[in-house]
Amino acid sequence: MRNGPASGRTLAAPSEALRATGARVTVRGRLMTAVVALTAAAMTVAGITGLALQLRATDARIDESLTRAVSALRTSQAEGETQPDGTRVPWTSVRSLLRDAVEARVPAEHEGMLSVVDGTFHLRPADETRAIRLDTDEELLAWLAALTPDDPLADTPRTVRTSVTEYRLVVVPVLLAADPAATGAFVVATDRTAQTAGVWRIFLTYSVVGLVALAVTSLVAWFVVGRMLRPVRVLRDTVRRVTGSDLSERITVTGKDDLADLAASVNSMLQRLERAFGSQRELLDDVGHELRTPLTIVRGHLELLDPADESDVRATQSLALDELDRMQRLVDDLVTLATVDRPDFVRRAPVDVGRLTDDVLEKARGLGERRFVVVARADVVADVDAQRVTQAWLQLLANAVRFSARGSTVRLGSEVADGRLLVWVRDEGPGVPPEEEARIFERFHRGQADRVQHGAGLGLPIVAAIAAAHGGRVYVEHPPPGAGPGVGFVLDLPAVGLVDGGSESLELVEPHR
């Protein structure tokens, strides 16, 4: 049998454990790390690239100078020795040719030269303040002595390192047919370490300045990033203050950047949540109140029921069924209102509005003993949800029946005006008091007459929801002065996909029942 974790103990999620220990990485820190790392990488690449280019340019200048030295010696060897009378004769002595080469070249800064005969030091220039003494470097002399006349790198610049310094040099073999016994070499060398020292000093200066600049950049970026992320911190603090009982917190929106858009979006979300939670609390309170009343009535009558009294049983049964029917209607209306935000609450399709008007008139027969009259019929085809429009229209007709006297006239009609599809109902009831007109479309609000008849107060909100789902509205229309009592309700819908076949004014009368 496997042993499970101890009872009552739970493993904390990684994020919760991280928050518990206080070890968290902020967005500001991550952005700072990225900025500093990218800046440092860019400065390093730039510095190393500049250093490599400068070292290459320095080596190119050194090699160019060494190549000129080789060219000068070979030219002198080819032209011959200059005589006192100005004529030139072929060289007859290796030593003489090397002496002439050493005397003819003026050493550049950090440059030195010497001649070697038969593997030993022969000559060097007179002391120059800018020249270097090659003959004092024993390791270099030993390396030169080991060279053979058939060296494959003869006349080619190369790099030689000794314990003294690093040289960039060229060794020019000197052989004469007139002096076969002597083997010479002309050596020109540049102290590469000294030549590149200036480049390395510049790179060191660049590194120091770069580090200072990186520190200043990091400091400035810290404050800049902090200022940029201030809306995010405000958003975080606001979200932390938001609770299920208080959704009134809002974020101050400044600027027109992405963070401002984010703050505005969060404010909009909080506003929607506040409305949703408010509606939910109001709905729960009202539903609790509405359901409590019939339950109390049924319970009270059942407690007082005399099982031996048949008439009392029948009366209690009738009352209980009536209250249950009212509860069923309330639940159905709540289900309808709960689905208004779904995308498929309204399913548009081309509908013949004229035929729809006739169908609604036919269905209105069972609503009550009223004289139903179709005053106008729109002979058009529009994209609406026929079932939802019928539901709203019949609800308006049911309200007209509820608030009008038996045998009175209830008028209905449909028409197109200013690109809008209007369907309406007018009754001859007492009308809507001005003080209640603004609230009759609120959930569970009931006028005085409706309270007497135990209405749930969800009929007109359902009509308003259907109108809003179509992109329209419903409003109250009062009769003109002197036209008598009554009130009209107009369902104002956008005429989407309207195919106008005209409209007609008529009076179709449902016979008085």
Short mmCIF file of C-alpha atoms in Angstrom, two decimals:
data_model
loop_
_atom_site.label_atom_id
_atom_site.label_comp_id
_atom_site.label_asym_id
_atom_site.label_seq_id
_atom_site.Cartn_x
_atom_site.Cartn_y
_atom_site.Cartn_z
CA MET A 1 0.00 0.00 0.00
CA ARG A 2 1.37 3.40 -0.95
CA ASN A 3 1.51 6.13 1.61
CA GLY A 4 -0.08 9.40 0.49
CA PRO A 5 0.64 12.86 1.80
CA ALA A 6 -0.26 13.66 5.36
CA SER A 7 -3.86 14.52 5.94
CA GLY A 8 -4.67 18.20 5.78
CA ARG A 9 -1.41 19.14 4.08
CA THR A 10 -1.28 20.53 0.58
CA LEU A 11 1.64 21.32 -1.65
CA ALA A 12 1.97 24.97 -2.50
CA ALA A 13 2.05 25.89 -6.16
CA PRO A 14 5.45 27.05 -7.48
CA SER A 15 4.19 30.62 -7.93
CA GLU A 16 2.79 30.67 -4.38
CA ALA A 17 6.03 29.30 -2.98
CA LEU A 18 7.95 31.95 -4.89
CA ARG A 19 5.75 34.71 -3.48
CA ALA A 20 6.02 33.22 -0.01
CA THR A 21 9.80 33.40 -0.04
CA GLY A 22 9.73 36.92 -1.42
CA ALA A 23 11.99 35.92 -4.31
CA ARG A 24 10.40 37.36 -7.39
CA VAL A 25 11.69 38.88 -10.59
CA THR A 26 10.01 42.14 -11.52
CA VAL A 27 9.35 43.30 -15.06
CA ARG A 28 11.47 46.35 -14.30
CA GLY A 29 14.40 44.15 -13.32
CA ARG A 30 14.03 41.95 -16.38
CA LEU A 31 13.86 44.96 -18.70
CA MET A 32 16.89 46.50 -16.98
CA THR A 33 18.81 43.25 -17.34
CA ALA A 34 17.94 43.08 -21.03
CA VAL A 35 18.86 46.74 -21.65
CA VAL A 36 22.19 46.50 -19.80
CA ALA A 37 23.06 43.18 -21.42
CA LEU A 38 22.27 44.42 -24.94
CA THR A 39 24.14 47.70 -24.36
CA ALA A 40 27.17 45.89 -22.95
CA ALA A 41 27.14 43.40 -25.82
CA ALA A 42 26.90 46.18 -28.41
CA MET A 43 29.74 48.17 -26.81
CA THR A 44 31.91 45.05 -26.53
CA VAL A 45 31.36 44.10 -30.16
CA ALA A 46 32.06 47.66 -31.27
CA GLY A 47 35.21 47.88 -29.17
CA ILE A 48 36.64 44.53 -30.25
CA THR A 49 35.84 45.26 -33.88
CA GLY A 50 37.54 48.66 -33.69
CA LEU A 51 40.57 47.13 -31.97
CA ALA A 52 40.92 44.41 -34.60
CA LEU A 53 40.65 46.94 -37.43
CA GLN A 54 43.25 49.24 -35.85
CA LEU A 55 45.68 46.35 -35.25
CA ARG A 56 45.23 45.21 -38.83
CA ALA A 57 45.85 48.74 -40.10
CA THR A 58 49.00 49.00 -37.96
CA ASP A 59 50.33 45.69 -39.29
CA ALA A 60 49.56 46.84 -42.84
CA ARG A 61 51.63 50.03 -42.35
CA ILE A 62 54.50 48.02 -40.88
CA ASP A 63 54.45 45.50 -43.73
CA GLU A 64 54.35 48.30 -46.29
CA SER A 65 57.48 49.85 -44.77
CA LEU A 66 59.26 46.47 -44.71
CA THR A 67 58.29 45.81 -48.32
CA ARG A 68 59.78 49.16 -49.35
CA ALA A 69 63.06 48.20 -47.61
CA VAL A 70 63.22 44.95 -49.58
CA SER A 71 62.48 46.79 -52.83
CA ALA A 72 65.20 49.38 -52.14
CA LEU A 73 67.83 46.71 -51.47
CA ARG A 74 66.96 44.70 -54.56
CA THR A 75 67.02 47.84 -56.68
CA SER A 76 70.44 48.81 -55.35
CA GLN A 77 71.75 45.27 -55.92
CA ALA A 78 70.46 45.30 -59.50
CA GLU A 79 71.83 48.77 -60.39
CA GLY A 80 75.30 48.11 -59.00
CA GLU A 81 77.82 50.08 -56.95
CA THR A 82 78.21 53.81 -57.64
CA GLN A 83 81.75 54.85 -58.60
CA PRO A 84 83.39 58.25 -57.85
CA ASP A 85 82.78 59.33 -61.44
CA GLY A 86 79.07 58.54 -61.10
CA THR A 87 79.07 55.37 -63.08
CA ARG A 88 77.72 52.09 -61.70
CA VAL A 89 79.47 48.76 -61.74
CA PRO A 90 78.26 45.39 -60.43
CA TRP A 91 78.77 44.73 -56.76
CA THR A 92 81.82 42.64 -55.96
CA SER A 93 81.51 42.44 -52.15
CA VAL A 94 78.59 41.32 -50.00
CA ARG A 95 79.87 43.43 -47.12
CA SER A 96 79.98 46.55 -49.29
CA LEU A 97 76.40 46.00 -50.49
CA LEU A 98 75.16 45.51 -46.93
CA ARG A 99 77.01 48.61 -45.70
CA ASP A 100 75.43 50.67 -48.46
CA ALA A 101 71.98 49.31 -47.55
CA VAL A 102 72.39 50.09 -43.85
CA GLU A 103 73.70 53.60 -44.54
CA ALA A 104 71.01 54.38 -47.15
CA ARG A 105 67.98 53.65 -44.93
CA VAL A 106 66.88 56.01 -42.21
CA PRO A 107 65.11 54.02 -39.47
CA ALA A 108 61.53 54.99 -38.66
CA GLU A 109 60.14 55.24 -35.13
CA HIS A 110 60.39 51.91 -33.27
CA GLU A 111 62.30 50.47 -36.25
CA GLY A 112 65.78 48.96 -36.37
CA MET A 113 68.07 47.29 -38.90
CA LEU A 114 71.30 45.35 -39.07
CA SER A 115 73.31 43.23 -41.46
CA VAL A 116 74.47 39.68 -40.93
CA VAL A 117 77.44 38.10 -42.70
CA ASP A 118 78.02 34.38 -42.47
CA GLY A 119 75.55 34.12 -39.57
CA THR A 120 77.15 36.80 -37.38
CA PHE A 121 76.30 40.39 -36.68
CA HIS A 122 77.94 42.75 -39.16
CA LEU A 123 76.66 46.35 -39.04
CA ARG A 124 73.92 48.50 -37.54
CA PRO A 125 73.04 52.18 -38.03
CA ALA A 126 74.41 54.86 -35.82
CA ASP A 127 72.42 55.49 -32.65
CA GLU A 128 69.08 57.13 -33.39
CA THR A 129 66.67 58.32 -30.75
CA ARG A 130 63.72 56.72 -32.58
CA ALA A 131 65.49 53.52 -33.65
CA ILE A 132 65.72 50.27 -31.70
CA ARG A 133 68.88 48.26 -31.11
CA LEU A 134 68.41 44.86 -32.69
CA ASP A 135 71.96 43.75 -31.92
CA THR A 136 71.25 43.78 -28.17
CA ASP A 137 68.59 41.09 -28.40
CA GLU A 138 70.56 37.85 -28.10
CA GLU A 139 67.52 35.72 -28.86
CA LEU A 140 66.91 37.58 -32.12
CA LEU A 141 70.57 37.23 -33.15
CA ALA A 142 70.45 33.50 -32.40
CA TRP A 143 67.31 33.17 -34.48
CA LEU A 144 68.96 35.03 -37.41
CA ALA A 145 72.07 32.87 -37.19
CA ALA A 146 69.94 29.76 -37.59
CA LEU A 147 68.46 30.93 -40.89
CA THR A 148 69.71 29.35 -44.11
CA PRO A 149 70.15 31.15 -47.47
CA ASP A 150 67.31 29.07 -48.96
CA ASP A 151 64.76 30.19 -46.33
CA PRO A 152 61.31 29.90 -48.02
CA LEU A 153 60.07 33.06 -46.29
CA ALA A 154 62.90 35.24 -47.54
CA ASP A 155 61.86 38.80 -48.45
CA THR A 156 58.48 38.17 -46.69
CA PRO A 157 57.39 40.06 -43.54
CA ARG A 158 56.94 37.80 -40.52
CA THR A 159 56.45 38.00 -36.75
CA VAL A 160 59.10 36.90 -34.28
CA ARG A 161 58.65 36.95 -30.51
CA THR A 162 61.48 37.11 -28.03
CA SER A 163 61.64 37.82 -24.34
CA VAL A 164 62.39 41.45 -25.16
CA THR A 165 59.46 42.22 -27.43
CA GLU A 166 57.51 41.13 -30.49
CA TYR A 167 59.06 41.99 -33.86
CA ARG A 168 57.59 42.37 -37.27
CA LEU A 169 60.57 41.92 -39.57
CA VAL A 170 61.86 40.97 -42.97
CA VAL A 171 65.13 39.10 -43.72
CA VAL A 172 66.60 39.80 -47.19
CA PRO A 173 69.28 37.27 -48.22
CA VAL A 174 72.25 38.80 -50.10
CA LEU A 175 74.28 36.59 -52.44
CA LEU A 176 76.72 37.79 -55.11
CA ALA A 177 78.30 35.73 -57.86
CA ALA A 178 81.41 37.93 -57.56
CA ASP A 179 81.73 37.05 -53.83
CA PRO A 180 80.60 33.43 -53.51
CA ALA A 181 82.41 32.88 -50.23
CA ALA A 182 80.24 35.34 -48.28
CA THR A 183 76.60 34.91 -47.34
CA GLY A 184 74.81 37.98 -46.07
CA ALA A 185 71.39 39.10 -44.93
CA PHE A 186 69.80 42.51 -44.48
CA VAL A 187 67.33 42.63 -41.56
CA VAL A 188 64.74 45.36 -41.02
CA ALA A 189 62.51 44.96 -37.94
CA THR A 190 59.78 46.97 -36.24
CA ASP A 191 58.89 46.71 -32.56
CA ARG A 192 55.29 45.63 -33.05
CA THR A 193 54.56 45.81 -29.33
CA ALA A 194 55.56 49.47 -29.25
CA GLN A 195 53.69 50.23 -32.48
CA THR A 196 50.44 48.71 -31.20
CA ALA A 197 50.77 50.13 -27.69
CA GLY A 198 48.92 53.28 -28.78
CA VAL A 199 46.06 51.18 -30.13
CA TRP A 200 45.80 49.25 -26.89
CA ARG A 201 45.84 52.50 -24.88
CA ILE A 202 42.94 53.79 -26.95
CA PHE A 203 41.07 50.52 -26.41
CA LEU A 204 41.70 50.72 -22.66
CA THR A 205 40.41 54.30 -22.63
CA TYR A 206 37.38 53.19 -24.63
CA SER A 207 36.76 50.36 -22.13
CA VAL A 208 36.89 52.72 -19.15
CA VAL A 209 34.63 55.26 -20.86
CA GLY A 210 32.32 52.43 -21.95
CA LEU A 211 31.98 51.14 -18.39
CA VAL A 212 31.19 54.62 -17.13
CA ALA A 213 28.70 55.11 -19.95
CA LEU A 214 27.15 51.71 -19.20
CA ALA A 215 26.75 52.66 -15.54
CA VAL A 216 25.17 56.00 -16.46
CA THR A 217 22.93 54.29 -19.02
CA SER A 218 21.82 51.74 -16.43
CA LEU A 219 21.01 54.46 -13.92
CA VAL A 220 19.03 56.51 -16.45
CA ALA A 221 17.31 53.39 -17.80
CA TRP A 222 16.29 52.40 -14.28
CA PHE A 223 14.33 55.62 -13.83
CA VAL A 224 13.02 55.68 -17.42
CA VAL A 225 11.80 52.08 -17.27
CA GLY A 226 10.28 52.73 -13.87
CA ARG A 227 8.40 55.73 -15.22
CA MET A 228 7.23 53.75 -18.26
CA LEU A 229 6.04 50.87 -16.07
CA ARG A 230 4.28 53.11 -13.56
CA PRO A 231 0.87 52.41 -15.19
CA VAL A 232 1.54 48.69 -14.77
CA ARG A 233 2.23 49.16 -11.07
CA VAL A 234 -0.90 51.28 -10.74
CA LEU A 235 -2.79 48.53 -12.56
CA ARG A 236 -1.38 45.93 -10.17
CA ASP A 237 -2.29 47.97 -7.08
CA THR A 238 -5.77 48.65 -8.43
CA VAL A 239 -6.41 44.98 -9.18
CA ARG A 240 -5.25 44.10 -5.66
CA ARG A 241 -7.77 46.55 -4.19
CA VAL A 242 -10.61 45.14 -6.26
CA THR A 243 -12.79 42.74 -4.28
CA GLY A 244 -16.06 40.97 -4.90
CA SER A 245 -17.89 43.62 -2.87
CA ASP A 246 -16.07 46.68 -4.25
CA LEU A 247 -15.46 47.00 -7.97
CA SER A 248 -15.45 50.80 -8.03
CA GLU A 249 -11.67 51.18 -8.38
CA ARG A 250 -10.50 52.78 -11.63
CA ILE A 251 -7.11 53.58 -13.14
CA THR A 252 -6.20 57.12 -14.15
CA VAL A 253 -5.47 57.02 -17.89
CA THR A 254 -2.72 59.35 -19.13
CA GLY A 255 -1.05 59.44 -22.53
CA LYS A 256 -1.93 57.69 -25.76
CA ASP A 257 0.46 54.73 -25.79
CA ASP A 258 -0.13 50.99 -25.42
CA LEU A 259 -0.09 51.19 -21.61
CA ALA A 260 -2.79 53.85 -21.72
CA ASP A 261 -4.85 51.55 -23.95
CA LEU A 262 -4.26 48.74 -21.44
CA ALA A 263 -5.41 50.92 -18.55
CA ALA A 264 -8.51 51.99 -20.50
CA SER A 265 -9.27 48.35 -21.32
CA VAL A 266 -8.92 47.34 -17.66
CA ASN A 267 -11.22 50.21 -16.64
CA SER A 268 -13.76 49.03 -19.18
CA MET A 269 -13.44 45.47 -17.88
CA LEU A 270 -13.91 46.63 -14.28
CA GLN A 271 -16.96 48.63 -15.33
CA ARG A 272 -18.46 45.58 -17.03
CA LEU A 273 -17.67 43.43 -14.01
CA GLU A 274 -19.20 46.01 -11.69
CA ARG A 275 -22.37 46.06 -13.76
CA ALA A 276 -22.42 42.28 -13.99
CA PHE A 277 -21.87 41.77 -10.26
CA GLY A 278 -24.41 44.47 -9.46
CA SER A 279 -26.96 42.89 -11.77
CA GLN A 280 -26.18 39.50 -10.30
CA ARG A 281 -26.67 40.69 -6.72
CA GLU A 282 -29.85 42.51 -7.69
CA LEU A 283 -31.07 39.46 -9.59
CA LEU A 284 -30.39 37.14 -6.65
CA ASP A 285 -32.14 39.50 -4.24
CA ASP A 286 -35.15 39.93 -6.50
CA VAL A 287 -35.35 36.25 -7.42
CA GLY A 288 -35.15 35.33 -3.76
CA HIS A 289 -37.92 37.74 -2.99
CA GLU A 290 -40.09 36.67 -5.93
CA LEU A 291 -39.72 32.94 -5.18
CA ARG A 292 -40.11 33.38 -1.45
CA THR A 293 -43.59 34.86 -1.80
CA PRO A 294 -45.27 31.94 -3.65
CA LEU A 295 -43.43 29.43 -1.49
CA THR A 296 -44.68 31.17 1.63
CA ILE A 297 -48.22 31.23 0.25
CA VAL A 298 -48.17 27.53 -0.68
CA ARG A 299 -46.59 26.53 2.65
CA GLY A 300 -49.09 28.57 4.65
CA HIS A 301 -52.10 27.07 2.89
CA LEU A 302 -50.70 23.56 3.18
CA GLU A 303 -50.14 24.02 6.90
CA LEU A 304 -53.76 25.17 7.33
CA LEU A 305 -55.17 22.52 5.01
CA ASP A 306 -57.91 20.32 6.45
CA PRO A 307 -57.49 16.93 4.72
CA ALA A 308 -61.00 15.95 5.69
CA ASP A 309 -62.52 18.97 3.95
CA GLU A 310 -62.72 18.13 0.24
CA SER A 311 -63.50 21.68 -0.81
CA ASP A 312 -60.53 22.99 1.18
CA VAL A 313 -58.25 20.44 -0.51
CA ARG A 314 -59.47 21.46 -3.96
CA ALA A 315 -59.07 25.17 -3.22
CA THR A 316 -55.57 24.67 -1.80
CA GLN A 317 -54.64 22.53 -4.79
CA SER A 318 -55.82 25.22 -7.21
CA LEU A 319 -53.95 27.91 -5.33
CA ALA A 320 -50.73 25.83 -5.18
CA LEU A 321 -50.86 25.05 -8.90
CA ASP A 322 -51.43 28.72 -9.69
CA GLU A 323 -48.42 29.74 -7.59
CA LEU A 324 -46.28 27.00 -9.16
CA ASP A 325 -47.29 28.22 -12.62
CA ARG A 326 -46.20 31.70 -11.65
CA MET A 327 -42.88 30.34 -10.42
CA GLN A 328 -42.46 28.43 -13.70
CA ARG A 329 -43.07 31.61 -15.71
CA LEU A 330 -40.54 33.42 -13.55
CA VAL A 331 -37.92 30.73 -14.13
CA ASP A 332 -38.59 30.71 -17.88
CA ASP A 333 -38.21 34.49 -18.03
CA LEU A 334 -34.96 34.32 -16.06
CA VAL A 335 -33.61 31.67 -18.44
CA THR A 336 -34.48 33.93 -21.38
CA LEU A 337 -32.69 36.91 -19.79
CA ALA A 338 -29.69 34.73 -18.94
CA THR A 339 -29.16 33.91 -22.62
CA VAL A 340 -29.31 37.45 -24.04
CA ASP A 341 -25.52 37.80 -24.12
CA ARG A 342 -25.00 34.63 -26.16
CA PRO A 343 -24.03 35.09 -29.82
CA ASP A 344 -26.89 32.85 -30.93
CA PHE A 345 -29.59 34.62 -28.90
CA VAL A 346 -30.69 36.33 -32.12
CA ARG A 347 -30.53 34.41 -35.39
CA ARG A 348 -31.23 36.74 -38.27
CA ALA A 349 -32.93 35.52 -41.44
CA PRO A 350 -34.97 37.20 -44.17
CA VAL A 351 -38.51 37.62 -42.83
CA ASP A 352 -41.65 38.87 -44.56
CA VAL A 353 -42.72 41.52 -42.05
CA GLY A 354 -46.25 41.74 -43.46
CA ARG A 355 -46.87 38.02 -43.00
CA LEU A 356 -45.23 38.21 -39.55
CA THR A 357 -47.73 40.95 -38.62
CA ASP A 358 -50.64 38.73 -39.64
CA ASP A 359 -49.19 35.80 -37.68
CA VAL A 360 -48.87 37.91 -34.54
CA LEU A 361 -52.46 39.06 -34.93
CA GLU A 362 -53.55 35.42 -35.19
CA LYS A 363 -51.59 34.47 -32.06
CA ALA A 364 -52.96 37.42 -30.10
CA ARG A 365 -56.45 35.82 -30.06
CA GLY A 366 -55.71 33.79 -26.97
CA LEU A 367 -54.40 36.68 -24.90
CA GLY A 368 -57.75 38.03 -23.76
CA GLU A 369 -61.17 39.40 -24.71
CA ARG A 370 -59.95 42.42 -26.63
CA ARG A 371 -60.62 43.91 -30.05
CA PHE A 372 -57.28 43.48 -31.88
CA VAL A 373 -56.76 45.78 -34.87
CA VAL A 374 -53.88 45.84 -37.39
CA VAL A 375 -53.57 49.49 -38.30
CA ALA A 376 -50.55 49.21 -40.64
CA ARG A 377 -48.61 46.41 -42.27
CA ALA A 378 -45.10 46.82 -43.71
CA ASP A 379 -44.85 44.91 -46.97
CA VAL A 380 -41.09 44.43 -46.70
CA VAL A 381 -38.52 41.70 -46.15
CA ALA A 382 -35.96 42.36 -43.38
CA ASP A 383 -33.22 40.33 -41.68
CA VAL A 384 -34.54 39.76 -38.16
CA ASP A 385 -35.11 36.86 -35.81
CA ALA A 386 -38.78 36.10 -36.41
CA GLN A 387 -39.17 34.08 -33.20
CA ARG A 388 -37.61 36.74 -30.97
CA VAL A 389 -39.56 39.57 -32.60
CA THR A 390 -42.76 37.55 -32.22
CA GLN A 391 -41.88 36.90 -28.57
CA ALA A 392 -41.33 40.61 -27.90
CA TRP A 393 -44.43 41.65 -29.86
CA LEU A 394 -46.66 39.18 -28.03
CA GLN A 395 -45.20 40.34 -24.71
CA LEU A 396 -46.19 43.91 -25.56
CA LEU A 397 -49.66 42.66 -26.53
CA ALA A 398 -49.93 40.70 -23.28
CA ASN A 399 -49.05 43.85 -21.34
CA ALA A 400 -51.70 45.76 -23.29
CA VAL A 401 -54.28 43.13 -22.39
CA ARG A 402 -53.21 43.17 -18.75
CA PHE A 403 -53.56 46.93 -18.37
CA SER A 404 -56.67 47.53 -20.49
CA ALA A 405 -60.31 46.89 -19.89
CA ARG A 406 -62.20 43.92 -21.30
CA GLY A 407 -63.67 44.70 -24.71
CA SER A 408 -61.33 47.62 -25.37
CA THR A 409 -59.32 47.99 -28.58
CA VAL A 410 -55.65 47.00 -28.86
CA ARG A 411 -53.98 48.24 -32.00
CA LEU A 412 -50.79 46.83 -33.54
CA GLY A 413 -48.85 47.49 -36.69
CA SER A 414 -45.54 47.48 -38.55
CA GLU A 415 -44.00 50.12 -40.76
CA VAL A 416 -40.70 51.41 -42.15
CA ALA A 417 -39.68 54.98 -41.30
CA ASP A 418 -36.31 56.62 -42.00
CA GLY A 419 -34.63 53.29 -42.65
CA ARG A 420 -35.94 51.78 -39.39
CA LEU A 421 -38.37 48.93 -38.94
CA LEU A 422 -41.03 49.83 -36.37
CA VAL A 423 -43.44 47.34 -34.83
CA TRP A 424 -45.78 48.67 -32.19
CA VAL A 425 -48.72 48.08 -29.91
CA ARG A 426 -51.20 50.68 -28.58
CA ASP A 427 -53.85 50.07 -25.95
CA GLU A 428 -56.58 52.06 -24.23
CA GLY A 429 -55.39 51.42 -20.70
CA PRO A 430 -54.45 53.91 -17.99
CA GLY A 431 -50.98 54.54 -19.50
CA VAL A 432 -47.59 54.79 -17.81
CA PRO A 433 -47.08 57.41 -15.06
CA PRO A 434 -44.18 59.78 -15.87
CA GLU A 435 -42.37 58.85 -12.66
CA GLU A 436 -42.28 55.17 -13.69
CA GLU A 437 -41.54 55.57 -17.38
CA ALA A 438 -37.74 55.54 -16.87
CA ARG A 439 -37.84 52.32 -14.81
CA ILE A 440 -40.40 50.09 -16.50
CA PHE A 441 -37.68 48.32 -18.52
CA GLU A 442 -35.69 47.41 -15.40
CA ARG A 443 -35.80 43.85 -14.16
CA PHE A 444 -38.41 43.10 -11.49
CA HIS A 445 -39.80 46.60 -11.59
CA ARG A 446 -43.58 46.58 -11.51
CA GLY A 447 -46.05 49.40 -11.74
CA GLN A 448 -48.88 49.76 -9.26
CA ALA A 449 -51.39 47.95 -11.49
CA ASP A 450 -48.97 45.10 -12.09
CA ARG A 451 -48.38 44.67 -8.37
CA VAL A 452 -52.06 44.00 -7.91
CA GLN A 453 -51.94 41.25 -10.54
CA HIS A 454 -48.75 39.70 -9.10
CA GLY A 455 -46.58 40.27 -12.17
CA ALA A 456 -42.90 39.34 -11.99
CA GLY A 457 -41.63 42.47 -13.71
CA LEU A 458 -39.61 40.64 -16.39
CA GLY A 459 -41.78 41.06 -19.49
CA LEU A 460 -40.60 44.49 -20.63
CA PRO A 461 -36.93 43.76 -19.75
CA ILE A 462 -37.16 40.75 -22.08
CA VAL A 463 -38.55 43.01 -24.82
CA ALA A 464 -35.73 45.50 -24.25
CA ALA A 465 -33.15 42.69 -24.38
CA ILE A 466 -34.53 41.40 -27.70
CA ALA A 467 -34.49 44.92 -29.15
CA ALA A 468 -30.89 45.49 -27.97
CA ALA A 469 -29.80 42.14 -29.41
CA HIS A 470 -31.08 43.35 -32.80
CA GLY A 471 -29.23 46.66 -32.37
CA GLY A 472 -32.44 48.53 -31.68
CA ARG A 473 -34.49 49.78 -28.74
CA VAL A 474 -37.99 49.88 -27.29
CA TYR A 475 -39.63 53.03 -26.05
CA VAL A 476 -42.93 54.39 -24.78
CA GLU A 477 -45.13 56.45 -27.09
CA HIS A 478 -47.87 58.56 -25.53
CA PRO A 479 -51.02 59.45 -27.49
CA PRO A 480 -51.40 63.07 -28.60
CA PRO A 481 -53.40 65.42 -26.34
CA GLY A 482 -57.12 64.90 -26.65
CA ALA A 483 -56.77 61.41 -28.10
CA GLY A 484 -57.95 59.70 -24.95
CA PRO A 485 -56.22 57.30 -22.55
CA GLY A 486 -53.75 54.64 -23.48
CA VAL A 487 -50.11 54.16 -24.24
CA GLY A 488 -48.01 52.74 -27.06
CA PHE A 489 -44.85 50.66 -27.04
CA VAL A 490 -42.63 50.81 -30.14
CA LEU A 491 -40.00 48.23 -31.01
CA ASP A 492 -37.49 50.21 -33.09
CA LEU A 493 -35.16 47.91 -35.09
CA PRO A 494 -32.53 48.65 -37.75
CA ALA A 495 -33.82 47.64 -41.17
CA VAL A 496 -31.01 45.19 -41.99
CA GLY A 497 -31.26 43.56 -45.43
CA LEU A 498 -34.41 45.52 -46.14
CA VAL A 499 -36.21 44.76 -49.41
CA ASP A 500 -38.97 47.34 -49.65
CA GLY A 501 -42.18 46.23 -51.24
CA GLY A 502 -44.09 49.21 -49.88
CA SER A 503 -46.41 49.50 -46.94
CA GLU A 504 -50.12 49.89 -46.55
CA SER A 505 -52.40 51.46 -44.02
CA LEU A 506 -55.37 49.30 -43.19
CA GLU A 507 -57.47 48.13 -40.34
CA LEU A 508 -57.68 44.36 -39.88
CA VAL A 509 -60.00 43.68 -37.03
CA GLU A 510 -59.94 40.59 -34.88
CA PRO A 511 -63.64 40.02 -34.10
CA HIS A 512 -64.61 40.89 -30.58
CA ARG A 513 -64.62 37.86 -28.35
#
